[in-house]
XYZ file of C-alpha atoms in Angstrom:
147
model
C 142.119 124.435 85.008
C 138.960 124.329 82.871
C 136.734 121.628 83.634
C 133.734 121.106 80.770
C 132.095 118.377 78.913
C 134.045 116.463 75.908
C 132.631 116.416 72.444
C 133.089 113.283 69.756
C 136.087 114.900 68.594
C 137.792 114.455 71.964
C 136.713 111.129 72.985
C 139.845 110.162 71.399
C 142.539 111.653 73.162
C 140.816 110.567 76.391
C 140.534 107.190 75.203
C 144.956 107.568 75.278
C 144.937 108.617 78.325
C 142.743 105.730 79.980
C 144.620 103.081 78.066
C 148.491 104.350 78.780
C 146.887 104.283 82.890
C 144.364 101.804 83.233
C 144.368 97.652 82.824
C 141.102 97.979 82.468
C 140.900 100.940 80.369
C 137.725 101.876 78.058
C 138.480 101.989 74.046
C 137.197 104.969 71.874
C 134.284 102.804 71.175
C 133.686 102.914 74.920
C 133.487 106.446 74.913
C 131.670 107.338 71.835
C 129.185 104.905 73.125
C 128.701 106.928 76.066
C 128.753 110.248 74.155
C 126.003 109.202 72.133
C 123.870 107.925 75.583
C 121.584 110.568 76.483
C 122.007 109.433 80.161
C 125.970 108.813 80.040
C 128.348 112.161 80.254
C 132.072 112.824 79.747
C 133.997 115.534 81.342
C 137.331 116.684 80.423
C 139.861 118.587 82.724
C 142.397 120.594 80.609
C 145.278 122.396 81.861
C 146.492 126.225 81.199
C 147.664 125.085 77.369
C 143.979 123.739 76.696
C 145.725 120.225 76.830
C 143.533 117.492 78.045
C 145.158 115.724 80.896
C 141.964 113.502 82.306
C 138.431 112.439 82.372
C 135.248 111.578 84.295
C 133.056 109.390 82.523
C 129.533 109.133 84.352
C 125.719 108.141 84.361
C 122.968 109.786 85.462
C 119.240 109.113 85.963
C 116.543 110.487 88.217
C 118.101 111.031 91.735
C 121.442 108.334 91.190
C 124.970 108.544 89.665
C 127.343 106.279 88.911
C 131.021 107.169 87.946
C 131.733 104.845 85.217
C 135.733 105.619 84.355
C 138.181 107.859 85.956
C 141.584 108.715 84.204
C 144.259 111.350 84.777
C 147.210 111.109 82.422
C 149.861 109.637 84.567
C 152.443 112.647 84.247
C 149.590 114.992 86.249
C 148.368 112.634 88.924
C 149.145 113.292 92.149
C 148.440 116.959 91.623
C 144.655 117.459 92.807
C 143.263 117.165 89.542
C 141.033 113.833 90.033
C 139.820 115.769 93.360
C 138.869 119.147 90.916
C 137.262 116.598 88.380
C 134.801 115.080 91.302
C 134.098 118.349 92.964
C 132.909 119.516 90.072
C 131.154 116.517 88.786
C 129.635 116.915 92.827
C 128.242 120.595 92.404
C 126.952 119.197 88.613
C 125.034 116.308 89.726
C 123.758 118.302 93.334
C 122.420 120.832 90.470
C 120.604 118.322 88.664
C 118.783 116.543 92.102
C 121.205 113.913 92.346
C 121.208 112.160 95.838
C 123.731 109.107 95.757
C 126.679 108.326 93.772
C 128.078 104.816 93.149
C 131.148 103.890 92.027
C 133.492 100.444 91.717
C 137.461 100.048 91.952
C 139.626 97.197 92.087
C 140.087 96.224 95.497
C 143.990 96.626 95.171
C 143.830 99.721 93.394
C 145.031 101.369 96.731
C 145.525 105.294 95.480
C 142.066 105.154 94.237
C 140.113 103.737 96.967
C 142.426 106.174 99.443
C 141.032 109.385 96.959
C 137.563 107.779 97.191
C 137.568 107.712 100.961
C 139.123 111.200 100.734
C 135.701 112.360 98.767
C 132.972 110.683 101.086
C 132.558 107.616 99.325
C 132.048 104.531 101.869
C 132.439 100.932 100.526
C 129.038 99.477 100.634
C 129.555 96.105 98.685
C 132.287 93.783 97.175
C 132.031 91.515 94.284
C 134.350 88.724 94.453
C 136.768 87.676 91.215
C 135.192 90.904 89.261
C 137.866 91.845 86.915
C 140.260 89.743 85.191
C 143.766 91.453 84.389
C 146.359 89.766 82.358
C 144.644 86.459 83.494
C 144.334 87.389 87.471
C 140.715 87.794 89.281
C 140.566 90.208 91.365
C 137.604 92.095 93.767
C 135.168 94.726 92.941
C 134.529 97.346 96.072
C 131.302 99.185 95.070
C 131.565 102.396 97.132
C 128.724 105.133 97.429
C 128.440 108.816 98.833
C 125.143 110.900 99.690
C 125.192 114.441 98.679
């Protein structure tokens, strides 16, 4: 696995992967958006072919993070590669004097929350009727970890 940050040129194929896994996926606009944010970061995690098969969209400022998108292409997940993608993103930000990382996820986006847990993240807040998916409301869990 190589893990490293995602130029313009990639933004694209990332983009793919977010919107054949996620209803609320970001669009290549998203992304070049954040690759052109001098506090917002992308990183890729390719397999042994050099094929992008997710991402790890962040922001960073002073001594906070916030993870802004996660996406593993669905034919990879299950396989440890989300938990590769935030250990590394971990010993990044601990590098750069980063202190506390937020996050949000659906409320019912079970596998997620589970991985979150997994990683040290505690849910600190919930916003009520957050996201609206194919015309359903549902809950925001905003979940931090200290590192």
């Amino acid at each position: 696995m190589i893990i490293r940050e995602l130029g313009a040129e990639e933004v694209g194929l990332l983009a793919e992967i977010d919107i054949s896994v996620n209803p609320s996926a970001w669009s290549i606009e998203n992304y070049l958006d954040a690759i052109n944010n001098e506090n917002q970061y992308i990183l890729g995690i390719f397999d042994e072919l050099d094929i992008l098969i997710g991402g790890i969209t962040y922001s960073s400022v002073l001594e906070e993070a916030e993870i802004l998108q996660v996406c593993i292409a669905s034919k990879e997940q299950g396989n440890g590669y989300a938990s590769q993608l935030f250990n590394h993103l971990f010993d990044t930000l601990i590098n750069s004097g980063v202190t506390q990382i937020f996050l949000e996820v659906r409320s019912n986006n079970i596998p997620a929350i589970n991985l979150y847990h997994k990683l040290g993240f505690n849910i600190i807040a919930e916003r009520k009727n957050y996201y609206r998916i194919n015309g359903k409301l549902f809950d925001a869990l905003v979940m931090a970890k200290s590192i």
